[in-house]
GROMACS .gro file of C-alpha atoms in nm:
model
  197
    1UNK     CA    1  10.798  -3.364  11.841
    2UNK     CA    2  10.608  -3.688  11.809
    3UNK     CA    3  10.685  -4.000  12.009
    4UNK     CA    4  10.620  -4.373  11.976
    5UNK     CA    5  10.284  -4.355  12.154
    6UNK     CA    6  10.133  -4.102  11.913
    7UNK     CA    7   9.890  -4.247  11.658
    8UNK     CA    8   9.967  -4.255  11.286
    9UNK     CA    9   9.722  -4.141  11.020
   10UNK     CA   10   9.756  -4.339  10.695
   11UNK     CA   11   9.568  -4.159  10.419
   12UNK     CA   12   9.495  -4.339  10.093
   13UNK     CA   13   9.418  -4.073   9.832
   14UNK     CA   14   9.149  -4.131   9.571
   15UNK     CA   15   8.803  -4.031   9.451
   16UNK     CA   16   8.487  -4.175   9.610
   17UNK     CA   17   8.235  -4.371   9.405
   18UNK     CA   18   8.234  -4.700   9.211
   19UNK     CA   19   8.308  -4.532   8.876
   20UNK     CA   20   8.653  -4.430   9.008
   21UNK     CA   21   8.736  -4.746   9.205
   22UNK     CA   22   8.980  -4.904   8.956
   23UNK     CA   23   9.134  -4.576   8.828
   24UNK     CA   24   9.508  -4.512   8.846
   25UNK     CA   25   9.428  -4.208   9.063
   26UNK     CA   26   9.272  -4.442   9.322
   27UNK     CA   27   9.573  -4.658   9.398
   28UNK     CA   28   9.591  -4.490   9.741
   29UNK     CA   29   9.242  -4.625   9.819
   30UNK     CA   30   9.356  -4.972   9.704
   31UNK     CA   31   9.649  -4.967   9.950
   32UNK     CA   32   9.421  -4.838  10.230
   33UNK     CA   33   9.173  -5.120  10.161
   34UNK     CA   34   9.450  -5.380  10.185
   35UNK     CA   35   9.581  -5.234  10.512
   36UNK     CA   36   9.225  -5.248  10.649
   37UNK     CA   37   9.204  -5.612  10.545
   38UNK     CA   38   9.533  -5.687  10.722
   39UNK     CA   39   9.418  -5.512  11.039
   40UNK     CA   40   9.097  -5.712  11.017
   41UNK     CA   41   8.834  -5.441  11.030
   42UNK     CA   42   8.585  -5.249  10.820
   43UNK     CA   43   8.583  -4.882  10.730
   44UNK     CA   44   8.319  -4.668  10.898
   45UNK     CA   45   8.217  -4.304  10.868
   46UNK     CA   46   8.463  -4.080  11.045
   47UNK     CA   47   8.356  -3.866  11.336
   48UNK     CA   48   8.367  -3.499  11.236
   49UNK     CA   49   8.530  -3.553  10.895
   50UNK     CA   50   8.418  -3.635  10.541
   51UNK     CA   51   8.609  -3.963  10.534
   52UNK     CA   52   8.594  -4.335  10.602
   53UNK     CA   53   8.824  -4.458  10.877
   54UNK     CA   54   8.943  -4.774  11.044
   55UNK     CA   55   9.127  -4.770  11.376
   56UNK     CA   56   9.363  -5.049  11.473
   57UNK     CA   57   9.723  -5.153  11.518
   58UNK     CA   58   9.990  -5.230  11.261
   59UNK     CA   59  10.305  -5.431  11.317
   60UNK     CA   60  10.411  -5.722  11.538
   61UNK     CA   61  10.278  -5.728  11.895
   62UNK     CA   62  10.507  -5.550  12.137
   63UNK     CA   63  10.713  -5.232  12.109
   64UNK     CA   64  10.695  -5.220  11.728
   65UNK     CA   65  10.315  -5.224  11.720
   66UNK     CA   66  10.176  -4.885  11.614
   67UNK     CA   67   9.833  -4.735  11.675
   68UNK     CA   68   9.692  -4.629  11.337
   69UNK     CA   69   9.395  -4.467  11.175
   70UNK     CA   70   9.364  -4.573  10.811
   71UNK     CA   71   9.157  -4.318  10.619
   72UNK     CA   72   8.999  -4.262  10.280
   73UNK     CA   73   8.882  -3.903  10.231
   74UNK     CA   74   8.531  -3.901  10.081
   75UNK     CA   75   8.572  -3.557   9.928
   76UNK     CA   76   8.708  -3.549   9.576
   77UNK     CA   77   9.085  -3.572   9.536
   78UNK     CA   78   9.140  -3.197   9.499
   79UNK     CA   79   8.963  -3.134   9.833
   80UNK     CA   80   9.149  -3.400  10.038
   81UNK     CA   81   9.311  -3.144  10.271
   82UNK     CA   82   8.990  -3.060  10.459
   83UNK     CA   83   8.902  -3.416  10.568
   84UNK     CA   84   9.267  -3.505  10.642
   85UNK     CA   85   9.314  -3.198  10.862
   86UNK     CA   86   8.986  -3.270  11.045
   87UNK     CA   87   9.103  -3.629  11.111
   88UNK     CA   88   9.445  -3.510  11.226
   89UNK     CA   89   9.284  -3.271  11.474
   90UNK     CA   90   9.030  -3.526  11.597
   91UNK     CA   91   9.284  -3.805  11.654
   92UNK     CA   92   9.563  -3.565  11.766
   93UNK     CA   93   9.815  -3.690  11.511
   94UNK     CA   94  10.148  -3.505  11.477
   95UNK     CA   95  10.217  -3.393  11.118
   96UNK     CA   96  10.520  -3.624  11.085
   97UNK     CA   97  10.287  -3.916  11.168
   98UNK     CA   98  10.067  -3.848  10.865
   99UNK     CA   99  10.136  -4.072  10.562
  100UNK     CA  100   9.978  -3.999  10.223
  101UNK     CA  101   9.969  -4.293   9.979
  102UNK     CA  102   9.918  -4.164   9.625
  103UNK     CA  103   9.975  -4.218   9.254
  104UNK     CA  104  10.283  -4.052   9.100
  105UNK     CA  105  10.316  -3.969   8.728
  106UNK     CA  106  10.691  -3.907   8.723
  107UNK     CA  107  10.784  -4.257   8.836
  108UNK     CA  108  10.762  -4.573   8.625
  109UNK     CA  109  10.464  -4.799   8.684
  110UNK     CA  110  10.492  -4.998   9.006
  111UNK     CA  111  10.800  -4.819   9.139
  112UNK     CA  112  10.773  -4.694   9.498
  113UNK     CA  113  10.938  -4.390   9.650
  114UNK     CA  114  10.905  -4.296  10.016
  115UNK     CA  115  10.988  -3.949  10.141
  116UNK     CA  116  10.912  -3.690  10.407
  117UNK     CA  117  10.799  -3.345  10.292
  118UNK     CA  118  10.861  -3.187   9.955
  119UNK     CA  119  10.647  -3.039   9.679
  120UNK     CA  120  10.321  -3.168   9.536
  121UNK     CA  121  10.449  -3.224   9.179
  122UNK     CA  122  10.112  -3.112   9.042
  123UNK     CA  123   9.919  -3.377   9.239
  124UNK     CA  124   9.589  -3.218   9.344
  125UNK     CA  125   9.544  -3.435   9.653
  126UNK     CA  126   9.888  -3.341   9.788
  127UNK     CA  127   9.835  -2.977   9.689
  128UNK     CA  128   9.517  -2.968   9.900
  129UNK     CA  129   9.681  -3.146  10.197
  130UNK     CA  130   9.987  -2.917  10.189
  131UNK     CA  131   9.766  -2.608  10.171
  132UNK     CA  132   9.576  -2.727  10.480
  133UNK     CA  133   9.864  -2.858  10.693
  134UNK     CA  134  10.202  -2.766  10.544
  135UNK     CA  135  10.433  -3.006  10.355
  136UNK     CA  136  10.604  -3.199  10.636
  137UNK     CA  137  10.415  -3.527  10.615
  138UNK     CA  138  10.531  -3.863  10.474
  139UNK     CA  139  10.446  -3.966  10.120
  140UNK     CA  140  10.443  -4.311   9.966
  141UNK     CA  141  10.453  -4.243   9.595
  142UNK     CA  142  10.323  -4.525   9.376
  143UNK     CA  143  10.449  -4.487   9.020
  144UNK     CA  144  10.188  -4.494   8.744
  145UNK     CA  145  10.412  -4.362   8.465
  146UNK     CA  146  10.330  -4.094   8.210
  147UNK     CA  147  10.033  -4.097   7.970
  148UNK     CA  148  10.105  -4.243   7.625
  149UNK     CA  149  10.119  -4.019   7.318
  150UNK     CA  150   9.919  -3.702   7.353
  151UNK     CA  151   9.673  -3.825   7.615
  152UNK     CA  152   9.595  -3.557   7.872
  153UNK     CA  153   9.718  -3.623   8.226
  154UNK     CA  154   9.364  -3.579   8.368
  155UNK     CA  155   9.227  -3.845   8.131
  156UNK     CA  156   9.515  -4.082   8.206
  157UNK     CA  157   9.485  -4.073   8.587
  158UNK     CA  158   9.106  -4.119   8.568
  159UNK     CA  159   9.135  -4.431   8.351
  160UNK     CA  160   9.158  -4.783   8.491
  161UNK     CA  161   9.492  -4.961   8.494
  162UNK     CA  162   9.558  -5.140   8.164
  163UNK     CA  163   9.517  -5.517   8.139
  164UNK     CA  164   9.897  -5.556   8.135
  165UNK     CA  165   9.932  -5.338   8.446
  166UNK     CA  166   9.652  -5.526   8.623
  167UNK     CA  167   9.853  -5.851   8.605
  168UNK     CA  168  10.100  -5.705   8.856
  169UNK     CA  169   9.872  -5.465   9.041
  170UNK     CA  170   9.781  -5.689   9.337
  171UNK     CA  171  10.149  -5.766   9.400
  172UNK     CA  172  10.245  -5.397   9.377
  173UNK     CA  173   9.964  -5.282   9.607
  174UNK     CA  174  10.075  -5.552   9.854
  175UNK     CA  175  10.432  -5.419   9.838
  176UNK     CA  176  10.311  -5.062   9.896
  177UNK     CA  177  10.117  -5.179  10.204
  178UNK     CA  178  10.434  -5.356  10.326
  179UNK     CA  179  10.624  -5.028  10.286
  180UNK     CA  180  10.372  -4.850  10.510
  181UNK     CA  181  10.422  -5.114  10.779
  182UNK     CA  182  10.801  -5.089  10.746
  183UNK     CA  183  10.791  -4.708  10.771
  184UNK     CA  184  10.590  -4.722  11.093
  185UNK     CA  185  10.793  -4.999  11.256
  186UNK     CA  186  11.146  -4.916  11.142
  187UNK     CA  187  11.149  -4.554  11.030
  188UNK     CA  188  11.191  -4.373  10.700
  189UNK     CA  189  11.554  -4.459  10.623
  190UNK     CA  190  11.506  -4.833  10.666
  191UNK     CA  191  11.185  -4.824  10.462
  192UNK     CA  192  11.354  -4.622  10.186
  193UNK     CA  193  11.644  -4.863  10.159
  194UNK     CA  194  11.405  -5.160  10.150
  195UNK     CA  195  11.141  -5.021   9.912
  196UNK     CA  196  11.271  -4.727   9.708
  197UNK     CA  197  11.358  -4.879   9.372
   0.00000   0.00000   0.00000
């Protein structure tokens, strides 16, 4: 069992490279970047893992402050499990202290859902993580909605957010980052009641 002194590993899922930066599939990276900004540090290459990491603390000073490693795997999405498992081993993070922030097709755009464990719902990043570590980690699911018409899912997730969606994106990414902080400080149930919509 984990305890309050164990570090947390916050994993933003996405694809590396500037051509993917604004894709729907990269919303996990966007949340990780904002958390890094809040902590006040810069990502650096991870020791012993194909990832960028930032170590710091999240939450108010005192007993609610949590030691965190914010990470962006630098493999492609469908290979996320390898880097995440290497980071978990290196930083000695219990599985229930791993949080994956990712895009979710089956939820309306901008809606958040927090949960512990469960299936991968066809998400290749989660599929890879679950294969490497088992399913019992936290997920912060950021709704991107379903593709319009007959557009293929793969094409949809690898497209940038629409101009209408972009109007709200900064606010929604901010809210997702808030939900990470709430989860760490106050636990899953409190974070679910505050952020699950």
